[in-house]
PDB file of C-alpha atoms and ligand atoms in Angstrom:
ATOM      1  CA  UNK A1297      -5.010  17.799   0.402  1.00 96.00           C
ATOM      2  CA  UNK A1298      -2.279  15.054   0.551  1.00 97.00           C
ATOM      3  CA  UNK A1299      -3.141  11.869  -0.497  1.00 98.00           C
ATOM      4  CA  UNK A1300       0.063   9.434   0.236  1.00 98.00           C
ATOM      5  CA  UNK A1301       0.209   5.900  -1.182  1.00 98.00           C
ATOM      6  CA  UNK A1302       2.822   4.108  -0.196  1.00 97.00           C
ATOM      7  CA  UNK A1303       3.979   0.235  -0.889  1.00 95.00           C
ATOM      8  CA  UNK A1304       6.508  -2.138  -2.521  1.00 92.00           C
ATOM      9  CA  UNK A1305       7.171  -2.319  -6.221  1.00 86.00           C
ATOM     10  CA  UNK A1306       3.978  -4.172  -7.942  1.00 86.00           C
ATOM     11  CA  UNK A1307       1.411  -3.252  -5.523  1.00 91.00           C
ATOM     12  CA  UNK A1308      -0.453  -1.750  -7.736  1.00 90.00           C
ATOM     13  CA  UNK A1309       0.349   1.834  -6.763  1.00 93.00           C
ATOM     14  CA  UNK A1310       0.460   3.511  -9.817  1.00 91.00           C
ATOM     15  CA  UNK A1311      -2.787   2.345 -11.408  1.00 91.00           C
ATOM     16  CA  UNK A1312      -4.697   2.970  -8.421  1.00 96.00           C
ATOM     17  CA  UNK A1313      -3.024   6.254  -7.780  1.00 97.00           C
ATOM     18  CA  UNK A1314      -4.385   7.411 -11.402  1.00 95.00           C
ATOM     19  CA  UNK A1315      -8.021   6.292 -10.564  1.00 96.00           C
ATOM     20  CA  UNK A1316      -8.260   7.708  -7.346  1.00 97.00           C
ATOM     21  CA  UNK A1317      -6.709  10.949  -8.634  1.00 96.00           C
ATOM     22  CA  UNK A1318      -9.466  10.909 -11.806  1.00 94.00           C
ATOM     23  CA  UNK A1319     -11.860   9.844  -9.313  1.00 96.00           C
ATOM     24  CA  UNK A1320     -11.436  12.693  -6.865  1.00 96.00           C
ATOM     25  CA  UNK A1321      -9.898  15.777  -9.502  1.00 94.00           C
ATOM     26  CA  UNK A1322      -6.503  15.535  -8.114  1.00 95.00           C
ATOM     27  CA  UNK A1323      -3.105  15.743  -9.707  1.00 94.00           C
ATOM     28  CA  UNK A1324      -1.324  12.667  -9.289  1.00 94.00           C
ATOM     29  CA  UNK A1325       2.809  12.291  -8.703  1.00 96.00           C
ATOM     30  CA  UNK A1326       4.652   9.364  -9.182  1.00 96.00           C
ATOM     31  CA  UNK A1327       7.709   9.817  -7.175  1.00 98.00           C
ATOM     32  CA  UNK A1328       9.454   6.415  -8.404  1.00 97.00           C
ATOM     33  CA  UNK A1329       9.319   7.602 -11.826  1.00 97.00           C
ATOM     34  CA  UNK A1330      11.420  10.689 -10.901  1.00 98.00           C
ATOM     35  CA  UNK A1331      14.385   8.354  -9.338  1.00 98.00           C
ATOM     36  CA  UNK A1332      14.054   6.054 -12.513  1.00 98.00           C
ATOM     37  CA  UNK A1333      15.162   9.458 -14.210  1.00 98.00           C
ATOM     38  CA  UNK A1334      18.129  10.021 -11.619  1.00 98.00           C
ATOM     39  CA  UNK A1335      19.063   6.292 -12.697  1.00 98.00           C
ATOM     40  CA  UNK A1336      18.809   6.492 -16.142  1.00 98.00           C
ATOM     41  CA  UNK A1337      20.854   9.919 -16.574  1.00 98.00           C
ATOM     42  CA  UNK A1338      23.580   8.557 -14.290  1.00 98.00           C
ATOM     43  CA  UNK A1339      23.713   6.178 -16.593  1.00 97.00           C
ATOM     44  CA  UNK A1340      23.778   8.371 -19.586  1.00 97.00           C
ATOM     45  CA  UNK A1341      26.864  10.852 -17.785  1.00 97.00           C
ATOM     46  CA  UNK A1342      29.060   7.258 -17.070  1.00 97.00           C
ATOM     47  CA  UNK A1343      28.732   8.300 -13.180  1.00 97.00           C
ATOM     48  CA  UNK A1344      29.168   5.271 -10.771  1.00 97.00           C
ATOM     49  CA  UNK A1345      26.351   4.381  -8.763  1.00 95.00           C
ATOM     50  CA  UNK A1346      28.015   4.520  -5.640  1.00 94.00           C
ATOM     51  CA  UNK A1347      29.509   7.902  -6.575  1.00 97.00           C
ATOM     52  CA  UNK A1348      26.876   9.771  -3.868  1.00 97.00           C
ATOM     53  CA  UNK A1349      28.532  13.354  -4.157  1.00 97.00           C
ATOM     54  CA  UNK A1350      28.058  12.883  -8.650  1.00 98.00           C
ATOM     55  CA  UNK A1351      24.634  11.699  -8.173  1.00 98.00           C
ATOM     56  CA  UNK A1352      23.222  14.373  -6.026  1.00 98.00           C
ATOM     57  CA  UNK A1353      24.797  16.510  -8.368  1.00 98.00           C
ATOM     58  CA  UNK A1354      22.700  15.402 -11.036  1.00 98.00           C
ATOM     59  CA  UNK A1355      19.503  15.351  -8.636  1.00 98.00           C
ATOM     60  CA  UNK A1356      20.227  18.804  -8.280  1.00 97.00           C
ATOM     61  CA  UNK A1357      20.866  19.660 -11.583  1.00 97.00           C
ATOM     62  CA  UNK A1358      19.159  18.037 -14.328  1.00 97.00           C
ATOM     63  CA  UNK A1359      14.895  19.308 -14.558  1.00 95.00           C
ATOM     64  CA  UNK A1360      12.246  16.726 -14.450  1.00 97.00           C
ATOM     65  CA  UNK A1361       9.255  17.384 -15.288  1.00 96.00           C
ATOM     66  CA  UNK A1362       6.302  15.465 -16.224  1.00 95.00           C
ATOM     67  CA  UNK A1363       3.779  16.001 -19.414  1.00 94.00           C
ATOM     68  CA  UNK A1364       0.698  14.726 -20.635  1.00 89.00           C
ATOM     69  CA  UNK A1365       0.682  12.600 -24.114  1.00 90.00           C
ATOM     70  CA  UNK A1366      -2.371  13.817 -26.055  1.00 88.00           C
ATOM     71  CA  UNK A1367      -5.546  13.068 -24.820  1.00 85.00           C
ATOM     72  CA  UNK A1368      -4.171  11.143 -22.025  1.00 85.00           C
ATOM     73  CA  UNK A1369      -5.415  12.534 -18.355  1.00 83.00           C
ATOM     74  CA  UNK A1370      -2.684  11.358 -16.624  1.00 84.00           C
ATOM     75  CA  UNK A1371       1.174  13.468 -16.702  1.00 87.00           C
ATOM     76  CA  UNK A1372       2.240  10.110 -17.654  1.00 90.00           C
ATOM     77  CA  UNK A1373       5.029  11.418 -20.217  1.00 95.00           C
ATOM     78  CA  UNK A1374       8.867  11.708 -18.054  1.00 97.00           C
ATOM     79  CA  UNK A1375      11.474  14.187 -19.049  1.00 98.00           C
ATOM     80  CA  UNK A1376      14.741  14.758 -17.585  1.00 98.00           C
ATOM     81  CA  UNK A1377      17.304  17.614 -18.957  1.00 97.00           C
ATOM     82  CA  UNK A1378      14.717  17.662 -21.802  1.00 97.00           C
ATOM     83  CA  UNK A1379      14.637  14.073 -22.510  1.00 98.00           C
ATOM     84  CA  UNK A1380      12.193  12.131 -22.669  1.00 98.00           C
ATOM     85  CA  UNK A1381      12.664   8.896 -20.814  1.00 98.00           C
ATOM     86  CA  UNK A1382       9.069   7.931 -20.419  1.00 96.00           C
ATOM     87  CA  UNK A1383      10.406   4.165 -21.483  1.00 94.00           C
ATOM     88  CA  UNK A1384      13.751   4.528 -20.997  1.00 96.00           C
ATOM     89  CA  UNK A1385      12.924   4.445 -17.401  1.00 96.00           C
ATOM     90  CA  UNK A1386      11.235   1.165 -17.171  1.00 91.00           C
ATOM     91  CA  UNK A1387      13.986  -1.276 -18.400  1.00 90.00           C
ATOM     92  CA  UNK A1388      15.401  -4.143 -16.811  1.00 84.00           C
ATOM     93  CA  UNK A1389      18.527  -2.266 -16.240  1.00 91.00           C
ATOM     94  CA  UNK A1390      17.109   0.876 -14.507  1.00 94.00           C
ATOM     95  CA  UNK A1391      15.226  -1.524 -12.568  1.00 88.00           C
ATOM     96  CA  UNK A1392      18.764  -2.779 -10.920  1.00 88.00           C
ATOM     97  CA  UNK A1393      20.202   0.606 -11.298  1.00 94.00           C
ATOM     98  CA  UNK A1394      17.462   2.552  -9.585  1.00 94.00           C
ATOM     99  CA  UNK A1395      18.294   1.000  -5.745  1.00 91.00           C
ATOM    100  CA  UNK A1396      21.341   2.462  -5.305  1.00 94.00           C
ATOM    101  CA  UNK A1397      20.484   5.738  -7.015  1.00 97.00           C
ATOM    102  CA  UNK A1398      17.532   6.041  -4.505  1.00 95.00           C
ATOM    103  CA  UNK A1399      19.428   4.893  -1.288  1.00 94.00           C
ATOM    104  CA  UNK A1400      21.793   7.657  -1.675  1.00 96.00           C
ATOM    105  CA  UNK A1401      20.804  10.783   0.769  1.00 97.00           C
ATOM    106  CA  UNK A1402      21.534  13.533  -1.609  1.00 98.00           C
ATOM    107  CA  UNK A1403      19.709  12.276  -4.509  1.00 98.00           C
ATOM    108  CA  UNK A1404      16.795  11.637  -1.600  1.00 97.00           C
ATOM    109  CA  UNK A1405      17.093  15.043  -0.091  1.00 98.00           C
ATOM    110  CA  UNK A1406      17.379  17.264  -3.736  1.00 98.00           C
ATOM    111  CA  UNK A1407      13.873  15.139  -5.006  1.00 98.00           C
ATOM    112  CA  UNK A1408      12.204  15.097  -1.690  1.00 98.00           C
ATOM    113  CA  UNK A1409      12.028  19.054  -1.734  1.00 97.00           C
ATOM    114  CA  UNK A1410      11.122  18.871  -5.723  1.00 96.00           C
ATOM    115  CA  UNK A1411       8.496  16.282  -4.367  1.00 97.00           C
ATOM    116  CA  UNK A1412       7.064  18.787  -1.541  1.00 97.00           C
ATOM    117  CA  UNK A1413       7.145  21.941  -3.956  1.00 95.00           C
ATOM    118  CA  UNK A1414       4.961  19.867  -6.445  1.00 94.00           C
ATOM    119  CA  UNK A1415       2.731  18.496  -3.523  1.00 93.00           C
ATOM    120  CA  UNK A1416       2.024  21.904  -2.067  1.00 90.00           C
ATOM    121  CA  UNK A1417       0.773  23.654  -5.743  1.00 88.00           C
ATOM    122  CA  UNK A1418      -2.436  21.739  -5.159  1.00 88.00           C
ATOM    123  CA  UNK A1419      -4.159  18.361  -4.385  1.00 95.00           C
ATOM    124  CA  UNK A1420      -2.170  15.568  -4.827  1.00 96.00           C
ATOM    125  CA  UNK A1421      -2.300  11.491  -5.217  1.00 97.00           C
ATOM    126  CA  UNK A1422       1.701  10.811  -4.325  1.00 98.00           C
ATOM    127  CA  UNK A1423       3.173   7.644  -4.941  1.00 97.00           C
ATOM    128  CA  UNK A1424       6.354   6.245  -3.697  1.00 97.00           C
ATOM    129  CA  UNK A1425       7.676   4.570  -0.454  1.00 95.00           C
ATOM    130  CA  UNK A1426       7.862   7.254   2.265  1.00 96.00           C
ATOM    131  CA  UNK A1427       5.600   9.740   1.209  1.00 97.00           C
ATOM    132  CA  UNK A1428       3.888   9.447   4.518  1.00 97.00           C
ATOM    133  CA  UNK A1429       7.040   8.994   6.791  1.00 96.00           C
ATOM    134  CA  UNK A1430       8.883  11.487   5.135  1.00 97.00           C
ATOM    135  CA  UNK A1431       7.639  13.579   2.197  1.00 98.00           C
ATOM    136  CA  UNK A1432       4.272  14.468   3.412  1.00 98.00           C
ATOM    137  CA  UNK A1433       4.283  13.515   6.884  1.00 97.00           C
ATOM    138  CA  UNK A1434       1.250  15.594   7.788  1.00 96.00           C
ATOM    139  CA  UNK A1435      -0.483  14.246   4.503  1.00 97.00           C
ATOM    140  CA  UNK A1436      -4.350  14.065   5.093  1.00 97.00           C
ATOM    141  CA  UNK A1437      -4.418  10.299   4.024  1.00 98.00           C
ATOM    142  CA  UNK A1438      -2.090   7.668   4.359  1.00 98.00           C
ATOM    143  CA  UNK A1439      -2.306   4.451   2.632  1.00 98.00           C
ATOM    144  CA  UNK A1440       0.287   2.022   2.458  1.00 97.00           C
ATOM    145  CA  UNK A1441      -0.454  -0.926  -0.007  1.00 96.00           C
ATOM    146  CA  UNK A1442       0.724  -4.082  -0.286  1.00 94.00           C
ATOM    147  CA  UNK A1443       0.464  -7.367  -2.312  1.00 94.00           C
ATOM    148  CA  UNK A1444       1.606 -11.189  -1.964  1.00 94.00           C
ATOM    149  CA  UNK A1445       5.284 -11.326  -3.855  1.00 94.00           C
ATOM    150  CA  UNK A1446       3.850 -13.882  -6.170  1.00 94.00           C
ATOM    151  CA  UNK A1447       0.863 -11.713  -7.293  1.00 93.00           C
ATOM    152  CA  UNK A1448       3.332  -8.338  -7.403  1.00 93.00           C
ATOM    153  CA  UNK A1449       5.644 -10.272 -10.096  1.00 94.00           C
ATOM    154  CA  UNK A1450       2.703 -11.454 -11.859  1.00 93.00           C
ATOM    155  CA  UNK A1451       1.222  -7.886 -12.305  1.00 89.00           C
ATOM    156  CA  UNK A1452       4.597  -6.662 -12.997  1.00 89.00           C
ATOM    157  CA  UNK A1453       5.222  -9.589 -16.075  1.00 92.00           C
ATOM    158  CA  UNK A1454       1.739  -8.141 -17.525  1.00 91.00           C
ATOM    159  CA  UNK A1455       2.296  -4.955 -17.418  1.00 86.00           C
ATOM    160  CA  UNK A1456       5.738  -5.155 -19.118  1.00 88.00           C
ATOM    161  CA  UNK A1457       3.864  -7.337 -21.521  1.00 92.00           C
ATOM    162  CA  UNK A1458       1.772  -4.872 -22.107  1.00 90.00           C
ATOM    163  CA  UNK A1459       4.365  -1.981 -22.625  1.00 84.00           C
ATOM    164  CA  UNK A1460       6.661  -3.586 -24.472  1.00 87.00           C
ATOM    165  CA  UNK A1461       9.410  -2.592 -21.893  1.00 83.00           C
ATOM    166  CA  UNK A1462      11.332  -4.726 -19.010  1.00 83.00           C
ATOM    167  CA  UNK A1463      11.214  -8.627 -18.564  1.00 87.00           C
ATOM    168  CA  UNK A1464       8.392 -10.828 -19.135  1.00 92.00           C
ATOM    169  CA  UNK A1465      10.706 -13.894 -17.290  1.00 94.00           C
ATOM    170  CA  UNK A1466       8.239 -14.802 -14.193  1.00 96.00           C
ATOM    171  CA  UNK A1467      11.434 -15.644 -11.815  1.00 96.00           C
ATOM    172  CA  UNK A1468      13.153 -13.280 -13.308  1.00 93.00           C
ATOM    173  CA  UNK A1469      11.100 -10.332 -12.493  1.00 92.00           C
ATOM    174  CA  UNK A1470       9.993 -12.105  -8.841  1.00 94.00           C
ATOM    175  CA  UNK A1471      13.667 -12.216  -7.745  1.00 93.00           C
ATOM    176  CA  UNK A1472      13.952  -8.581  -8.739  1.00 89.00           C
ATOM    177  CA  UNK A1473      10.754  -7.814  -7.078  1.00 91.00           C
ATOM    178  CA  UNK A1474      12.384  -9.515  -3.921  1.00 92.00           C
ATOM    179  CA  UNK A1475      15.614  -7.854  -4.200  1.00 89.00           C
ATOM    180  CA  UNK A1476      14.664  -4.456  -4.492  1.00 87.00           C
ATOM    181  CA  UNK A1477      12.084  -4.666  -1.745  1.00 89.00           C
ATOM    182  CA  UNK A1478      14.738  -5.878   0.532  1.00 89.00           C
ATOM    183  CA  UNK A1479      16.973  -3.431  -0.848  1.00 86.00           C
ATOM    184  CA  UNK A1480      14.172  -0.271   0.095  1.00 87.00           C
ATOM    185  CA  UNK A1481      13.311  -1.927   3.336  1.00 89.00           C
ATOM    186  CA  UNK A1482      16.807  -2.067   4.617  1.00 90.00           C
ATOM    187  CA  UNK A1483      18.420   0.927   3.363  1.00 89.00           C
ATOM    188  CA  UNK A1484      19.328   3.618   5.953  1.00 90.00           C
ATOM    189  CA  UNK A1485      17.812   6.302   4.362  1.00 89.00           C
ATOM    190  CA  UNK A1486      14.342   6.900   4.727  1.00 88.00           C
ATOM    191  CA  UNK A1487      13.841   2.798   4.267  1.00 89.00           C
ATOM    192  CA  UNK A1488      10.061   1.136   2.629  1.00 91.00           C
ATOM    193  CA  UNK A1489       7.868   1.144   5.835  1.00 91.00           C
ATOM    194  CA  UNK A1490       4.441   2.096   7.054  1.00 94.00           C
ATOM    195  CA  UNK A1491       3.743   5.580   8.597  1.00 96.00           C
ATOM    196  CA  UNK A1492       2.709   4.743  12.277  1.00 95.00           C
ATOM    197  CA  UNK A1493      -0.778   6.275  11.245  1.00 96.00           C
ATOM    198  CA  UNK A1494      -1.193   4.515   7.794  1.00 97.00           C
ATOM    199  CA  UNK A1495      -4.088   2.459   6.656  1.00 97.00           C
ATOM    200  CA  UNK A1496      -2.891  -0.916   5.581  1.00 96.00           C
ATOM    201  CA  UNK A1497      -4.657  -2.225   2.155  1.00 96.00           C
ATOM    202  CA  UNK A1498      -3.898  -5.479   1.107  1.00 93.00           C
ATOM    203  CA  UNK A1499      -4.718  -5.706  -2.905  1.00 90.00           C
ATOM    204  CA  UNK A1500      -4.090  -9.820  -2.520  1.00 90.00           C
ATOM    205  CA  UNK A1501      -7.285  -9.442  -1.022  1.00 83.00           C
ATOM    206  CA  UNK A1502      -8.951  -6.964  -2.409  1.00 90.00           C
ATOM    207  CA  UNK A1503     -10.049  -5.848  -5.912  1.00 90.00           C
ATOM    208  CA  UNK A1504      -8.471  -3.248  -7.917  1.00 91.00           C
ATOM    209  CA  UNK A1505     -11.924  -1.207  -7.722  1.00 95.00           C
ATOM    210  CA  UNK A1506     -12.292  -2.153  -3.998  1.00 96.00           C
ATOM    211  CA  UNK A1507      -9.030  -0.117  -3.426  1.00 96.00           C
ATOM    212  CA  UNK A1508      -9.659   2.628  -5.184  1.00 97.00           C
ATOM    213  CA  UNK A1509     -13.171   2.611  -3.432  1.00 97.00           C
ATOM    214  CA  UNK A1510     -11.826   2.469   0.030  1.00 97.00           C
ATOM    215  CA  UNK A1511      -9.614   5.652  -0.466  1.00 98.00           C
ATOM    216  CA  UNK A1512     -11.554   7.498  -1.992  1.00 98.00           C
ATOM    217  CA  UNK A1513     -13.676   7.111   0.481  1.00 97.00           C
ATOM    218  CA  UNK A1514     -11.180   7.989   3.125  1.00 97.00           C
ATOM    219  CA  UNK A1515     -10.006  10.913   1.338  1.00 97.00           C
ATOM    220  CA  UNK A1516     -14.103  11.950   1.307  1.00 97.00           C
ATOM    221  CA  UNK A1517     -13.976  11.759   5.611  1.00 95.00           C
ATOM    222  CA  UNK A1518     -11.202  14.264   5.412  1.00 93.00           C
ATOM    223  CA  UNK A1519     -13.151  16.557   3.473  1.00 87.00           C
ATOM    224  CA  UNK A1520     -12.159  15.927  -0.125  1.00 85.00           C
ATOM    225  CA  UNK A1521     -15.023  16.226  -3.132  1.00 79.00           C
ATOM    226  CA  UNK A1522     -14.531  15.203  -6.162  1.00 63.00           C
ATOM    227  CA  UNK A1523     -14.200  19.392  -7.297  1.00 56.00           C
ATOM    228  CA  UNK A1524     -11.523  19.831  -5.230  1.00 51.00           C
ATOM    229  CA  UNK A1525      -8.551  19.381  -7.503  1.00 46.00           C
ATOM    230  CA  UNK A1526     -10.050  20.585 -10.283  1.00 43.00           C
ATOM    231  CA  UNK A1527      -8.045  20.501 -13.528  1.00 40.00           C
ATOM    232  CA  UNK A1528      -6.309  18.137 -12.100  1.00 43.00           C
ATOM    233  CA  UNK A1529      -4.301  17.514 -15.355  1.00 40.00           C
ATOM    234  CA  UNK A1530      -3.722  21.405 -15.521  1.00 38.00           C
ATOM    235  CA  UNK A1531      -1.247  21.044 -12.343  1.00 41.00           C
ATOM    236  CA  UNK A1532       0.360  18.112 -13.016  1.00 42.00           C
ATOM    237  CA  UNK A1533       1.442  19.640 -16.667  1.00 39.00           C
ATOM    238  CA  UNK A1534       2.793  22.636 -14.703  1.00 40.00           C
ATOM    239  CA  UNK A1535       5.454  20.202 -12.575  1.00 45.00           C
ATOM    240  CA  UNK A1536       8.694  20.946 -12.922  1.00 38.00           C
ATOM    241  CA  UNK A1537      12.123  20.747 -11.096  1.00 37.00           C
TER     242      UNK A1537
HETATM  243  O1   DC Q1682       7.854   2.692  -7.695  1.00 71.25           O
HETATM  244  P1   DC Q1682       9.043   2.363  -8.602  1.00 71.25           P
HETATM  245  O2   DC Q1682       9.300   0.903  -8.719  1.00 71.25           O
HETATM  246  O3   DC Q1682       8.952   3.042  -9.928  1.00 71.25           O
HETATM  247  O4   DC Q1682      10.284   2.994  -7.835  1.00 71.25           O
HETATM  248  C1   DC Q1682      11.576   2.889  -8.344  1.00 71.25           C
HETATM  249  C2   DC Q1682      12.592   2.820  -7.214  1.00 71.25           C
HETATM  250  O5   DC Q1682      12.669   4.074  -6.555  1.00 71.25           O
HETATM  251  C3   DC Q1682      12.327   1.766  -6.162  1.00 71.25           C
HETATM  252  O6   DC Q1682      13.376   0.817  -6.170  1.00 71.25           O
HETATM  253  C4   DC Q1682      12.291   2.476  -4.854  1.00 71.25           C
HETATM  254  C5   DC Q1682      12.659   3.901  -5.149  1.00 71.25           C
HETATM  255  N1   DC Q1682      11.734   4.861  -4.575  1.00 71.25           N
HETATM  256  C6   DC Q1682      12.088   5.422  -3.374  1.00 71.25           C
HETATM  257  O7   DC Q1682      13.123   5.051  -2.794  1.00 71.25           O
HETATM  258  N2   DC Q1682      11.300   6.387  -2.823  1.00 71.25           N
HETATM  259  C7   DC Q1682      10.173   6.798  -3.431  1.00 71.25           C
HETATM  260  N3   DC Q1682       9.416   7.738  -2.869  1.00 71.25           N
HETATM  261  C8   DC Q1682       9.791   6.197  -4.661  1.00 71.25           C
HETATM  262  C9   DC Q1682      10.587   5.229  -5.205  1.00 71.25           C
END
C-alpha cells in the first residue's frame, strides 16, 4: 500500500509522515530530501542550476540512499555519492537552490523512477508534492496537507531552531516559504497541486495528532493494519538509487 502525502513546504509533512508510518509499520520516503541532495551536489560539481542536461546527469548518476542513525526508527540519515548530507541539505542556500534543481524534467524523471522502485519494495508513507498526481497515481491514499503561510514559517523557524540548521529570521523564512511555493505551484513540470481524488487536511485547523489520526484511519478503510509493513525500518535501510 501507497500512502501519498502531499503539501507545501511547512505543512507539517514530514513529522506526520514518520508517525503515521510508526503508527501503521510502514517505511516512510521523503522525496524532498532526495532533491535537496540533487541541489546540494550540483552545488558541490560547480554545475549551473539552469544547466538541465548537467543536472539530470547527476540525478542519474550520483546514489542516494537513506540510513538509519542508531536507535532512530526513522531512515532519517541522507547520503548522496557516499556523502552524507543529512544537514547539508537543510541550509538556507539549498533551500533557494533546490527550486530550480526540482523544476528541471530530467532531474524529475531520473528520481521519480528511483521514487517508484523504492515505493513498490513494500508499504510506503511518501512525502513530496506530486506523489499522488504523478509518482503514485494509483496510491491507495491520498492526502494533500496544507497550513496557513504564517503558521508554515513559524513551524519552519522552530524546527531550524531546533536543528541548528537554516534561518531562524521569521520574514526571512516566510518570504522563502512564499517563494518556493509559488515557485512549485507554477512550474511546468509536474507543478504543487492536489490529485483530483485527494483528501484535503488542513493542519491550521487541526492538531498534529488529529492528522495523523485521520490517516491512519483512512489508510485502515483501505485495508491497512498496523502489521502490514512490518519492519518497516528494515525497508527503508535497504533504499537505494
Ligand atoms: O519538502 P522539501 O521542502 O524538503 O522539498 C524540497 C524542494 O523539493 C521543494 O522546493 C519542492 C521540491 N519537491 C518536488 O518538487 N517534488 C517532490 N516530490 C518533493 C519535493
Amino acid at each position: 500500500m501507497i500512502i501519498a502525502i502531499d503539501g507545501p513546504s511547512g505543512a507539517g509533512k514530514s513529522t506526520v509522515a514518520r508517525s503515521v508510518a510508526q503508527e501503521l509499520g510502514f517505511a516512510c520516503l521523503d522525496t524532498g530530501a532526495m532533491y535537496r541532495a540533487i541541489a546540494w551536489q550540483a552545488r558541490e560539481n560547480g554545475v549551473a542550476l539552469d544547466d538541465g542536461e548537467a543536472l539530470g546527469e547527476i540525478a542519474r548518476t550520483f546514489p542516494i540512499e537513506f540510513r538509519h542513525f542508531e536507535g532512530d526508527p526513522h531512515p532519517r540519515q541522507v547520503l548522496i555519492g557516499g556523502t552524507d548530507v543529512t544537514d547539508a541539505i537543510r541550509t538556507f542556500e539549498i533551500d533557494k537552490a533546490v527550486s530550480p534543481v526540482s523544476a528541471e524534467p530530467l532531474v524529475r524523471e531520473a528520481l521519480v523512477e528511483q521514487q517508484r522502485r523504492i515505493g513498490r519494495a513494500g508499504n510506503y508513507v511518501v512525502e513530496g508534492r506530486d506523489i499522488g498526481t504523478v509518482v503514485f497515481p494509483d496510491a491507495e491514499v491520498k492526502v494533500f496537507l496544507t497550513a496557513s503561510d504564517e503558521v508554515r514559517a513559524e513551524r519552519r523557524v522552530r524546527q531550524n531552531a531546533e536543528r541548528g540548521v537554516g534561518s531562524t529570521d521569521y520574514d526571512e523564512v516566510l518570504a522563502d516559504l512564499r517563494r518556493r511555493d509559488d515557485y512549485d505551484s507554477s512550474r511546468a513540470a509536474s507543478p504543487l497541486r492536489p490529485a483530483e481524488d485527494a483528501v484535503m487536511l488542513d493542519s491550521t485547523e487541526l492538531s498534529r495528532e488529529e492528522v495523523i489520526a485521520e490517516i491512519c484511519a483512512l489508510a485502515r478503510e483501505k485495508g491497512a493494519s498496523a502489521t502490514d509493513g512490518g519492519a518497516s525500518g528494515e525497508a527503508a535501510s535497504q533504499q537505494k538509487a
